[in-house]
Amino acid sequence: MALQDIRILVALDFGTTYSGFAYVHKENPDNIETNHTWPGREGVFKTPTALLYNETYTQVKSWGDLALEEEPEYMVDDSEERSRPIELFKLHISDLKDNQKPWLPSQLNYKKAIEDYLTQMQILIKSTLERRWPAIRFPQQVGFVLTIPAEWPNNTTGIMRECAYKAGLLSTLNSAHLEFTTEPEAAALYCLNVVKEHNLHPGDSFLVADCGGGTVDITSRKLLHDNKLSEITERIGDLCGSTFVDKEFLQFLGRKVGFQALETLKRCNYGQMQHLIQQFFCNLVKFKFKGDPTTFKPMRLILHRYCPDLQEYVTGELKEKMEEAGWIVKLDFESVKGMFDPVVDKVIKLIDGQLKEARDRCSAMFLVGGFSESPYLLNRVRETFRDQVPIIAVPALPIAAVVRGAVAYGLNVEIVQERVLKWTYGIEVCRSWVRVICYFVRFDSLCTKILFTLIYILCNTSFLGFG
């Protein structure tokens, strides 16, 4: 991004579950700042990727933390449709089957949700930059870098560009003020800041696992001279982020109270559902679980403390069992481990595949992203790969790795010297027709005709690839 009129560079990490941005003035490139002030909350680098609309889903009432904190009013008629927070809408760009994609109301398509969320981001980014640099013209003097998952469809950048333009981040649809980089590449660039701490030198290779809320993306890089990188394998990714552990928790709870009861709670009192997941499961269980049965203490989920309305929706035999248990659900070691393992196993498989694909020995592995702060995930990765990779670490501020690395990319797009392409363009070239060969096969048997025709094609046709 070398356009002369760009004074400020902004990187935007639009994530499945959380989003954030960082920025820098081009005259002071070492002073990258990560935003930590959001509507309703301060001191954190990201805010939930969530929207709360009015009843007709035509106007945004709140976004981020405020969208999840606002509790719906009590409804007498459980069948009544009402506005509830919109989350995980980014997954509608992915290759997930339609029946696996998150719920959206019929009045709202996913592109409009993305546009509306980016509009709220644009308002905050604009006010933040104008407070720091009042003379800056927005967006004319601002360049943007948007990050995208590694394995998402080819049209992802087109969709995001369109939404960014409609959200007011760009002056024109085809503006050169927007660059894209993949989330694992941005994470790898962030890790350039820590390779010296681990005594890595030019020629050494390292793996970066960006473990987010929705996706986990893996890339392998080689450290070059002048603090630059080359990609040594094709980057890969899958939908196995931390929110899928949350889903396993809800599956566990659904077997205790009934899935219909959970669905009714979600529809009628989404605030309590979020309170249950965030305040109980995430804060007390998910990011404290280490996978050590000798130190694990069984947890007690007191339902009326986190979701008091849930009791009204439980019926039949399950209600009798819960009444006998005092509406308390016990989480033992095996139950919690069972919530993690299906997801962590996928992450392990991704890393293993990447290590096998790379020809060079991997000198270090860095885990970044919000899920990397899970002690159990880190322990499992270390147990599995400690004999293959000597250094397995989580750098400082792992949740901000992607957005800060994206700023580094925007400052110097040539910092990545080589990439491994998933596809290549090609041209099929055939030599001129040779009458002698065709005359020869004309008078022979059918089998000979086929044989010599194949020989001719193989010997006189070449495929040229351009990477």
GROMACS .gro file of C-alpha atoms in nm:
model
  467
    1MET     CA    1   0.000   0.000   0.000
    2ALA     CA    2   0.233   0.272  -0.132
    3LEU     CA    3  -0.023   0.537  -0.233
    4GLN     CA    4   0.106   0.881  -0.147
    5ASP     CA    5  -0.217   1.017   0.000
    6ILE     CA    6  -0.246   0.750   0.270
    7ARG     CA    7  -0.141   0.891   0.608
    8ILE     CA    8  -0.304   0.644   0.847
    9LEU     CA    9  -0.313   0.267   0.816
   10VAL     CA   10  -0.593   0.070   0.985
   11ALA     CA   11  -0.609  -0.309   1.014
   12LEU     CA   12  -0.948  -0.464   1.079
   13ASP     CA   13  -0.983  -0.818   1.210
   14PHE     CA   14  -1.348  -0.899   1.144
   15GLY     CA   15  -1.377  -1.225   1.334
   16THR     CA   16  -1.643  -1.492   1.367
   17THR     CA   17  -1.700  -1.424   1.736
   18TYR     CA   18  -1.488  -1.118   1.817
   19SER     CA   19  -1.352  -0.828   1.613
   20GLY     CA   20  -1.094  -0.557   1.663
   21PHE     CA   21  -0.880  -0.298   1.490
   22ALA     CA   22  -0.535  -0.146   1.516
   23TYR     CA   23  -0.388   0.162   1.354
   24VAL     CA   24  -0.063   0.347   1.294
   25HIS     CA   25   0.053   0.677   1.143
   26LYS     CA   26   0.289   0.616   0.852
   27GLU     CA   27   0.529   0.878   0.990
   28ASN     CA   28   0.562   0.674   1.310
   29PRO     CA   29   0.540   0.309   1.194
   30ASP     CA   30   0.678   0.159   1.515
   31ASN     CA   31   0.392   0.297   1.724
   32ILE     CA   32   0.112   0.052   1.638
   33GLU     CA   33  -0.191   0.105   1.861
   34THR     CA   34  -0.460  -0.155   1.924
   35ASN     CA   35  -0.802  -0.018   2.008
   36HIS     CA   36  -0.923  -0.108   2.357
   37THR     CA   37  -1.223   0.121   2.398
   38TRP     CA   38  -1.561  -0.013   2.290
   39PRO     CA   39  -1.925   0.079   2.351
   40GLY     CA   40  -2.009  -0.055   2.695
   41ARG     CA   41  -1.661  -0.184   2.772
   42GLU     CA   42  -1.300  -0.070   2.800
   43GLY     CA   43  -0.963  -0.234   2.845
   44VAL     CA   44  -1.004  -0.524   2.600
   45PHE     CA   45  -0.868  -0.556   2.247
   46LYS     CA   46  -1.180  -0.706   2.091
   47THR     CA   47  -1.556  -0.675   2.105
   48PRO     CA   48  -1.817  -0.941   2.021
   49THR     CA   49  -1.915  -0.969   1.656
   50ALA     CA   50  -2.280  -0.924   1.747
   51LEU     CA   51  -2.570  -0.698   1.648
   52LEU     CA   52  -2.904  -0.623   1.811
   53TYR     CA   53  -3.172  -0.490   1.575
   54ASN     CA   54  -3.515  -0.344   1.627
   55GLU     CA   55  -3.818  -0.573   1.600
   56THR     CA   56  -3.823  -0.553   1.218
   57TYR     CA   57  -3.446  -0.603   1.179
   58THR     CA   58  -3.417  -0.280   0.983
   59GLN     CA   59  -3.216  -0.070   1.228
   60VAL     CA   60  -2.923  -0.152   1.457
   61LYS     CA   61  -3.002  -0.074   1.822
   62SER     CA   62  -2.665  -0.179   1.966
   63TRP     CA   63  -2.356  -0.379   1.878
   64GLY     CA   64  -2.064  -0.556   2.044
   65ASP     CA   65  -2.096  -0.615   2.417
   66LEU     CA   66  -2.408  -0.401   2.440
   67ALA     CA   67  -2.588  -0.623   2.191
   68LEU     CA   68  -2.542  -0.922   2.420
   69GLU     CA   69  -2.598  -0.747   2.751
   70GLU     CA   70  -2.941  -0.613   2.661
   71GLU     CA   71  -3.185  -0.875   2.785
   72PRO     CA   72  -3.515  -0.929   2.601
   73GLU     CA   73  -3.836  -0.855   2.788
   74TYR     CA   74  -4.026  -1.147   2.933
   75MET     CA   75  -4.268  -1.294   2.682
   76VAL     CA   76  -4.592  -1.467   2.775
   77ASP     CA   77  -4.632  -1.625   2.432
   78ASP     CA   78  -4.324  -1.838   2.363
   79SER     CA   79  -4.417  -1.868   1.997
   80GLU     CA   80  -4.399  -1.492   1.942
   81GLU     CA   81  -4.117  -1.381   1.715
   82ARG     CA   82  -3.900  -1.096   1.838
   83SER     CA   83  -3.563  -0.938   1.780
   84ARG     CA   84  -3.269  -1.121   1.928
   85PRO     CA   85  -2.894  -1.063   1.889
   86ILE     CA   86  -2.737  -1.171   1.561
   87GLU     CA   87  -2.409  -1.361   1.598
   88LEU     CA   88  -2.176  -1.579   1.390
   89PHE     CA   89  -2.312  -1.427   1.067
   90LYS     CA   90  -1.961  -1.428   0.917
   91LEU     CA   91  -1.994  -1.806   0.883
   92HIS     CA   92  -2.246  -1.752   0.603
   93ILE     CA   93  -1.949  -1.673   0.374
   94SER     CA   94  -1.789  -2.009   0.452
   95ASP     CA   95  -1.839  -2.346   0.284
   96LEU     CA   96  -2.064  -2.472   0.563
   97LYS     CA   97  -2.378  -2.647   0.446
   98ASP     CA   98  -2.687  -2.430   0.465
   99ASN     CA   99  -2.838  -2.636   0.746
  100GLN     CA  100  -2.520  -2.585   0.952
  101LYS     CA  101  -2.505  -2.209   0.915
  102PRO     CA  102  -2.617  -1.989   1.206
  103TRP     CA  103  -2.971  -1.860   1.234
  104LEU     CA  104  -3.063  -1.536   1.061
  105PRO     CA  105  -3.411  -1.380   1.052
  106SER     CA  106  -3.590  -1.391   0.719
  107GLN     CA  107  -3.581  -1.010   0.699
  108LEU     CA  108  -3.199  -1.001   0.710
  109ASN     CA  109  -2.936  -1.148   0.478
  110TYR     CA  110  -2.579  -1.205   0.588
  111LYS     CA  111  -2.428  -0.937   0.361
  112LYS     CA  112  -2.651  -0.673   0.519
  113ALA     CA  113  -2.547  -0.793   0.866
  114ILE     CA  114  -2.178  -0.766   0.772
  115GLU     CA  115  -2.237  -0.422   0.622
  116ASP     CA  116  -2.422  -0.305   0.934
  117TYR     CA  117  -2.146  -0.432   1.164
  118LEU     CA  118  -1.872  -0.270   0.956
  119THR     CA  119  -2.074   0.052   0.959
  120GLN     CA  120  -2.062   0.055   1.339
  121MET     CA  121  -1.689  -0.017   1.320
  122GLN     CA  122  -1.645   0.264   1.069
  123ILE     CA  123  -1.811   0.515   1.302
  124LEU     CA  124  -1.583   0.412   1.589
  125ILE     CA  125  -1.267   0.405   1.374
  126LYS     CA  126  -1.344   0.747   1.228
  127SER     CA  127  -1.401   0.907   1.569
  128THR     CA  128  -1.088   0.740   1.709
  129LEU     CA  129  -0.865   0.865   1.428
  130GLU     CA  130  -1.015   1.216   1.425
  131ARG     CA  131  -0.956   1.245   1.799
  132ARG     CA  132  -0.588   1.165   1.746
  133TRP     CA  133  -0.534   1.345   1.416
  134PRO     CA  134  -0.805   1.610   1.357
  135ALA     CA  135  -0.667   1.712   1.016
  136ILE     CA  136  -0.696   1.364   0.865
  137ARG     CA  137  -0.955   1.329   0.589
  138PHE     CA  138  -1.152   1.006   0.634
  139PRO     CA  139  -1.151   0.780   0.438
  140GLN     CA  140  -0.947   0.957   0.167
  141GLN     CA  141  -0.622   0.954   0.369
  142VAL     CA  142  -0.677   0.618   0.536
  143GLY     CA  143  -0.566   0.279   0.409
  144PHE     CA  144  -0.727  -0.044   0.529
  145VAL     CA  145  -0.610  -0.403   0.563
  146LEU     CA  146  -0.883  -0.664   0.617
  147THR     CA  147  -0.799  -1.015   0.730
  148ILE     CA  148  -0.977  -1.326   0.599
  149PRO     CA  149  -0.958  -1.696   0.695
  150ALA     CA  150  -0.717  -1.912   0.496
  151GLU     CA  151  -0.955  -2.172   0.356
  152TRP     CA  152  -1.261  -1.965   0.272
  153PRO     CA  153  -1.415  -1.937  -0.077
  154ASN     CA  154  -1.256  -1.727  -0.352
  155ASN     CA  155  -1.539  -1.473  -0.345
  156THR     CA  156  -1.470  -1.378   0.019
  157THR     CA  157  -1.260  -1.075  -0.073
  158GLY     CA  158  -1.523  -0.954  -0.319
  159ILE     CA  159  -1.798  -0.981  -0.057
  160MET     CA  160  -1.590  -0.805   0.207
  161ARG     CA  161  -1.488  -0.528  -0.034
  162GLU     CA  162  -1.851  -0.463  -0.123
  163CYS     CA  163  -1.955  -0.456   0.243
  164ALA     CA  164  -1.662  -0.230   0.337
  165TYR     CA  165  -1.758   0.015   0.064
  166LYS     CA  166  -2.125   0.023   0.166
  167ALA     CA  167  -2.017   0.069   0.528
  168GLY     CA  168  -1.828   0.388   0.440
  169LEU     CA  169  -1.475   0.254   0.481
  170LEU     CA  170  -1.392   0.321   0.114
  171SER     CA  171  -1.455   0.616  -0.116
  172THR     CA  172  -1.514   0.391  -0.417
  173LEU     CA  173  -1.588   0.022  -0.460
  174ASN     CA  174  -1.258  -0.052  -0.636
  175SER     CA  175  -1.049   0.176  -0.416
  176ALA     CA  176  -0.680   0.088  -0.396
  177HIS     CA  177  -0.693   0.188  -0.028
  178LEU     CA  178  -0.799  -0.165   0.067
  179GLU     CA  179  -0.566  -0.465   0.094
  180PHE     CA  180  -0.642  -0.819   0.209
  181THR     CA  181  -0.423  -1.068   0.390
  182THR     CA  182  -0.505  -1.404   0.542
  183GLU     CA  183  -0.539  -1.440   0.917
  184PRO     CA  184  -0.252  -1.692   0.948
  185GLU     CA  185  -0.021  -1.471   0.741
  186ALA     CA  186  -0.097  -1.172   0.962
  187ALA     CA  187  -0.037  -1.388   1.270
  188ALA     CA  188   0.297  -1.503   1.128
  189LEU     CA  189   0.404  -1.142   1.071
  190TYR     CA  190   0.318  -1.064   1.433
  191CYS     CA  191   0.537  -1.355   1.540
  192LEU     CA  192   0.834  -1.192   1.365
  193ASN     CA  193   0.856  -0.980   1.679
  194VAL     CA  194   0.919  -1.281   1.901
  195VAL     CA  195   1.140  -1.511   1.692
  196LYS     CA  196   1.453  -1.346   1.829
  197GLU     CA  197   1.337  -1.422   2.183
  198HIS     CA  198   1.357  -1.790   2.092
  199ASN     CA  199   1.693  -1.761   1.913
  200LEU     CA  200   1.560  -1.828   1.562
  201HIS     CA  201   1.780  -1.725   1.270
  202PRO     CA  202   1.743  -1.683   0.892
  203GLY     CA  203   1.680  -2.024   0.741
  204ASP     CA  204   1.482  -2.152   1.040
  205SER     CA  205   1.118  -2.250   0.988
  206PHE     CA  206   0.830  -2.198   1.226
  207LEU     CA  207   0.459  -2.283   1.236
  208VAL     CA  208   0.183  -2.046   1.343
  209ALA     CA  209  -0.158  -2.171   1.455
  210ASP     CA  210  -0.416  -1.892   1.468
  211CYS     CA  211  -0.677  -2.038   1.701
  212GLY     CA  212  -0.979  -1.809   1.700
  213GLY     CA  213  -1.340  -1.835   1.798
  214GLY     CA  214  -1.469  -1.980   1.472
  215THR     CA  215  -1.171  -2.091   1.266
  216VAL     CA  216  -0.825  -2.231   1.326
  217ASP     CA  217  -0.576  -2.142   1.052
  218ILE     CA  218  -0.228  -2.292   1.017
  219THR     CA  219   0.071  -2.165   0.820
  220SER     CA  220   0.440  -2.260   0.802
  221ARG     CA  221   0.700  -1.992   0.732
  222LYS     CA  222   1.074  -1.964   0.683
  223LEU     CA  223   1.264  -1.673   0.832
  224LEU     CA  224   1.467  -1.488   0.568
  225HIS     CA  225   1.730  -1.217   0.589
  226ASP     CA  226   1.617  -0.858   0.650
  227ASN     CA  227   1.338  -0.986   0.878
  228LYS     CA  228   1.123  -1.113   0.591
  229LEU     CA  229   0.925  -1.435   0.548
  230SER     CA  230   0.854  -1.698   0.288
  231GLU     CA  231   0.567  -1.946   0.294
  232ILE     CA  232   0.683  -2.307   0.272
  233THR     CA  233   0.352  -2.495   0.265
  234GLU     CA  234  -0.003  -2.423   0.158
  235ARG     CA  235  -0.189  -2.265   0.449
  236ILE     CA  236  -0.483  -2.464   0.582
  237GLY     CA  237  -0.775  -2.409   0.817
  238ASP     CA  238  -1.096  -2.553   0.955
  239LEU     CA  239  -1.397  -2.460   1.165
  240CYS     CA  240  -1.272  -2.577   1.504
  241GLY     CA  241  -1.239  -2.260   1.711
  242SER     CA  242  -1.337  -2.207   2.072
  243THR     CA  243  -1.709  -2.152   2.003
  244PHE     CA  244  -1.734  -2.517   1.905
  245VAL     CA  245  -1.634  -2.605   2.262
  246ASP     CA  246  -1.924  -2.384   2.373
  247LYS     CA  247  -2.151  -2.588   2.145
  248GLU     CA  248  -2.031  -2.910   2.307
  249PHE     CA  249  -2.118  -2.761   2.647
  250LEU     CA  250  -2.470  -2.681   2.525
  251GLN     CA  251  -2.501  -3.036   2.390
  252PHE     CA  252  -2.406  -3.166   2.735
  253LEU     CA  253  -2.657  -2.935   2.904
  254GLY     CA  254  -2.926  -3.021   2.649
  255ARG     CA  255  -2.903  -3.386   2.750
  256LYS     CA  256  -2.975  -3.279   3.108
  257VAL     CA  257  -3.261  -3.033   3.060
  258GLY     CA  258  -3.382  -3.103   2.706
  259PHE     CA  259  -3.282  -2.938   2.380
  260GLN     CA  260  -3.625  -2.785   2.334
  261ALA     CA  261  -3.590  -2.611   2.670
  262LEU     CA  262  -3.256  -2.461   2.563
  263GLU     CA  263  -3.400  -2.349   2.231
  264THR     CA  264  -3.690  -2.178   2.410
  265LEU     CA  265  -3.448  -2.004   2.647
  266LYS     CA  266  -3.245  -1.887   2.350
  267ARG     CA  267  -3.554  -1.748   2.179
  268CYS     CA  268  -3.721  -1.591   2.481
  269ASN     CA  269  -3.428  -1.477   2.694
  270TYR     CA  270  -3.111  -1.466   2.492
  271GLY     CA  271  -2.941  -1.253   2.756
  272GLN     CA  272  -2.961  -1.538   3.008
  273MET     CA  273  -2.824  -1.782   2.750
  274GLN     CA  274  -2.524  -1.554   2.691
  275HIS     CA  275  -2.479  -1.504   3.065
  276LEU     CA  276  -2.470  -1.881   3.110
  277ILE     CA  277  -2.209  -1.932   2.837
  278GLN     CA  278  -1.985  -1.634   2.909
  279GLN     CA  279  -2.000  -1.595   3.286
  280PHE     CA  280  -2.018  -1.960   3.382
  281PHE     CA  281  -1.871  -2.175   3.109
  282CYS     CA  282  -1.609  -1.946   2.953
  283ASN     CA  283  -1.491  -1.771   3.270
  284LEU     CA  284  -1.509  -2.060   3.517
  285VAL     CA  285  -1.458  -2.369   3.302
  286LYS     CA  286  -1.325  -2.325   2.949
  287PHE     CA  287  -1.023  -2.106   3.011
  288LYS     CA  288  -0.929  -2.273   3.339
  289PHE     CA  289  -0.946  -2.637   3.235
  290LYS     CA  290  -0.595  -2.786   3.212
  291GLY     CA  291  -0.676  -3.150   3.149
  292ASP     CA  292  -0.513  -3.273   3.472
  293PRO     CA  293  -0.749  -3.504   3.666
  294THR     CA  294  -0.538  -3.475   3.983
  295THR     CA  295  -0.599  -3.101   4.016
  296PHE     CA  296  -0.947  -3.080   3.864
  297LYS     CA  297  -1.231  -2.987   4.097
  298PRO     CA  298  -1.584  -3.083   3.988
  299MET     CA  299  -1.799  -2.785   3.898
  300ARG     CA  300  -2.158  -2.718   4.003
  301LEU     CA  301  -2.380  -2.527   3.764
  302ILE     CA  302  -2.658  -2.369   3.970
  303LEU     CA  303  -2.913  -2.300   3.700
  304HIS     CA  304  -3.125  -2.041   3.881
  305ARG     CA  305  -2.812  -1.828   3.929
  306TYR     CA  306  -2.724  -1.802   3.560
  307CYS     CA  307  -3.049  -1.873   3.375
  308PRO     CA  308  -3.347  -1.869   3.615
  309ASP     CA  309  -3.608  -1.881   3.338
  310LEU     CA  310  -3.476  -2.214   3.207
  311GLN     CA  311  -3.666  -2.406   3.476
  312GLU     CA  312  -3.997  -2.295   3.324
  313TYR     CA  313  -3.915  -2.463   2.993
  314VAL     CA  314  -3.800  -2.805   3.121
  315THR     CA  315  -4.072  -3.072   3.105
  316GLY     CA  316  -4.147  -3.438   3.170
  317GLU     CA  317  -3.898  -3.685   3.312
  318LEU     CA  318  -3.608  -3.442   3.276
  319LYS     CA  319  -3.790  -3.191   3.495
  320GLU     CA  320  -3.840  -3.454   3.766
  321LYS     CA  321  -3.469  -3.542   3.759
  322MET     CA  322  -3.365  -3.177   3.777
  323GLU     CA  323  -3.601  -3.113   4.069
  324GLU     CA  324  -3.444  -3.408   4.254
  325ALA     CA  325  -3.099  -3.260   4.183
  326GLY     CA  326  -3.206  -2.917   4.310
  327TRP     CA  327  -3.164  -2.771   3.962
  328ILE     CA  328  -2.790  -2.821   3.987
  329VAL     CA  329  -2.586  -2.974   3.703
  330LYS     CA  330  -2.254  -3.132   3.798
  331LEU     CA  331  -1.958  -3.117   3.561
  332ASP     CA  332  -1.699  -3.384   3.635
  333PHE     CA  333  -1.358  -3.420   3.471
  334GLU     CA  334  -1.463  -3.657   3.195
  335SER     CA  335  -1.763  -3.442   3.105
  336VAL     CA  336  -1.552  -3.128   3.060
  337LYS     CA  337  -1.278  -3.318   2.878
  338GLY     CA  338  -1.545  -3.455   2.646
  339MET     CA  339  -1.646  -3.100   2.554
  340PHE     CA  340  -1.292  -3.013   2.449
  341ASP     CA  341  -1.163  -3.327   2.282
  342PRO     CA  342  -1.372  -3.330   1.960
  343VAL     CA  343  -1.255  -2.974   1.890
  344VAL     CA  344  -0.895  -3.003   2.010
  345ASP     CA  345  -0.853  -3.326   1.812
  346LYS     CA  346  -0.934  -3.131   1.495
  347VAL     CA  347  -0.672  -2.869   1.582
  348ILE     CA  348  -0.413  -3.142   1.645
  349LYS     CA  349  -0.497  -3.300   1.309
  350LEU     CA  350  -0.451  -2.968   1.128
  351ILE     CA  351  -0.111  -2.907   1.288
  352ASP     CA  352   0.002  -3.264   1.220
  353GLY     CA  353  -0.092  -3.234   0.854
  354GLN     CA  354   0.099  -2.908   0.822
  355LEU     CA  355   0.413  -3.052   0.983
  356LYS     CA  356   0.404  -3.354   0.751
  357GLU     CA  357   0.361  -3.129   0.449
  358ALA     CA  358   0.668  -2.918   0.529
  359ARG     CA  359   1.003  -3.048   0.409
  360ASP     CA  360   1.206  -2.841   0.652
  361ARG     CA  361   1.236  -2.917   1.021
  362CYS     CA  362   1.008  -2.694   1.226
  363SER     CA  363   1.214  -2.500   1.481
  364ALA     CA  364   0.924  -2.341   1.668
  365MET     CA  365   0.546  -2.334   1.691
  366PHE     CA  366   0.346  -2.031   1.803
  367LEU     CA  367  -0.019  -2.043   1.909
  368VAL     CA  368  -0.211  -1.715   1.880
  369GLY     CA  369  -0.575  -1.606   1.888
  370GLY     CA  370  -0.825  -1.621   2.172
  371PHE     CA  371  -0.842  -2.002   2.185
  372SER     CA  372  -0.463  -2.018   2.232
  373GLU     CA  373  -0.519  -1.897   2.589
  374SER     CA  374  -0.680  -2.231   2.674
  375PRO     CA  375  -0.435  -2.421   2.899
  376TYR     CA  376  -0.579  -2.753   2.782
  377LEU     CA  377  -0.523  -2.675   2.415
  378LEU     CA  378  -0.163  -2.571   2.480
  379ASN     CA  379  -0.097  -2.880   2.694
  380ARG     CA  380  -0.240  -3.115   2.430
  381VAL     CA  381  -0.035  -2.952   2.154
  382ARG     CA  382   0.283  -2.974   2.360
  383GLU     CA  383   0.220  -3.336   2.456
  384THR     CA  384   0.158  -3.433   2.095
  385PHE     CA  385   0.441  -3.247   1.921
  386ARG     CA  386   0.714  -3.197   2.182
  387ASP     CA  387   0.936  -3.459   2.015
  388GLN     CA  388   0.900  -3.290   1.675
  389VAL     CA  389   0.911  -2.920   1.761
  390PRO     CA  390   1.156  -2.797   2.029
  391ILE     CA  391   0.975  -2.468   2.100
  392ILE     CA  392   0.595  -2.447   2.143
  393ALA     CA  393   0.488  -2.113   2.286
  394VAL     CA  394   0.211  -1.854   2.313
  395PRO     CA  395   0.347  -1.501   2.251
  396ALA     CA  396   0.235  -1.194   2.443
  397LEU     CA  397  -0.107  -1.050   2.353
  398PRO     CA  398  -0.209  -1.351   2.142
  399ILE     CA  399  -0.563  -1.218   2.094
  400ALA     CA  400  -0.423  -0.912   1.913
  401ALA     CA  401  -0.174  -1.104   1.698
  402VAL     CA  402  -0.375  -1.102   1.375
  403VAL     CA  403  -0.475  -0.736   1.379
  404ARG     CA  404  -0.126  -0.612   1.471
  405GLY     CA  405   0.034  -0.840   1.213
  406ALA     CA  406  -0.205  -0.704   0.952
  407VAL     CA  407  -0.079  -0.352   1.024
  408ALA     CA  408   0.277  -0.475   0.966
  409TYR     CA  409   0.165  -0.620   0.633
  410GLY     CA  410   0.003  -0.293   0.529
  411LEU     CA  411   0.320  -0.101   0.610
  412ASN     CA  412   0.528  -0.331   0.390
  413VAL     CA  413   0.341  -0.570   0.159
  414GLU     CA  414   0.677  -0.701   0.032
  415ILE     CA  415   0.762  -0.839   0.375
  416VAL     CA  416   0.631  -1.176   0.251
  417GLN     CA  417   0.878  -1.279  -0.020
  418GLU     CA  418   0.727  -1.611  -0.130
  419ARG     CA  419   0.386  -1.775  -0.112
  420VAL     CA  420   0.262  -2.124  -0.194
  421LEU     CA  421  -0.034  -2.099  -0.431
  422LYS     CA  422  -0.333  -2.329  -0.402
  423TRP     CA  423  -0.410  -2.293  -0.773
  424THR     CA  424  -0.217  -2.182  -1.081
  425TYR     CA  425  -0.306  -2.052  -1.423
  426GLY     CA  426  -0.202  -2.272  -1.714
  427ILE     CA  427  -0.189  -2.277  -2.092
  428GLU     CA  428  -0.219  -2.594  -2.298
  429VAL     CA  429   0.020  -2.587  -2.593
  430CYS     CA  430   0.014  -2.827  -2.888
  431ARG     CA  431   0.259  -2.843  -3.178
  432SER     CA  432   0.149  -2.813  -3.537
  433TRP     CA  433  -0.033  -3.103  -3.702
  434VAL     CA  434   0.206  -3.363  -3.849
  435ARG     CA  435   0.061  -3.526  -4.162
  436VAL     CA  436   0.309  -3.816  -4.157
  437ILE     CA  437   0.188  -3.956  -3.827
  438CYS     CA  438  -0.178  -3.923  -3.920
  439TYR     CA  439  -0.113  -4.095  -4.256
  440PHE     CA  440   0.065  -4.379  -4.073
  441VAL     CA  441  -0.218  -4.459  -3.834
  442ARG     CA  442  -0.485  -4.429  -4.102
  443PHE     CA  443  -0.405  -4.768  -4.251
  444ASP     CA  444  -0.347  -4.963  -3.932
  445SER     CA  445  -0.576  -5.142  -3.694
  446LEU     CA  446  -0.800  -4.961  -3.447
  447CYS     CA  447  -0.578  -5.045  -3.147
  448THR     CA  448  -0.269  -4.914  -3.323
  449LYS     CA  449  -0.453  -4.596  -3.413
  450ILE     CA  450  -0.540  -4.534  -3.049
  451LEU     CA  451  -0.189  -4.620  -2.929
  452PHE     CA  452  -0.007  -4.390  -3.169
  453THR     CA  453  -0.257  -4.110  -3.116
  454LEU     CA  454  -0.195  -4.124  -2.741
  455ILE     CA  455   0.182  -4.129  -2.795
  456TYR     CA  456   0.153  -3.827  -3.022
  457ILE     CA  457  -0.055  -3.634  -2.766
  458LEU     CA  458   0.178  -3.715  -2.477
  459CYS     CA  459   0.493  -3.631  -2.669
  460ASN     CA  460   0.372  -3.313  -2.833
  461THR     CA  461   0.156  -3.150  -2.566
  462SER     CA  462   0.297  -2.960  -2.270
  463PHE     CA  463   0.130  -2.779  -1.981
  464LEU     CA  464   0.287  -2.457  -1.868
  465GLY     CA  465   0.201  -2.329  -1.520
  466PHE     CA  466   0.260  -1.974  -1.405
  467GLY     CA  467   0.283  -1.923  -1.030
   0.00000   0.00000   0.00000
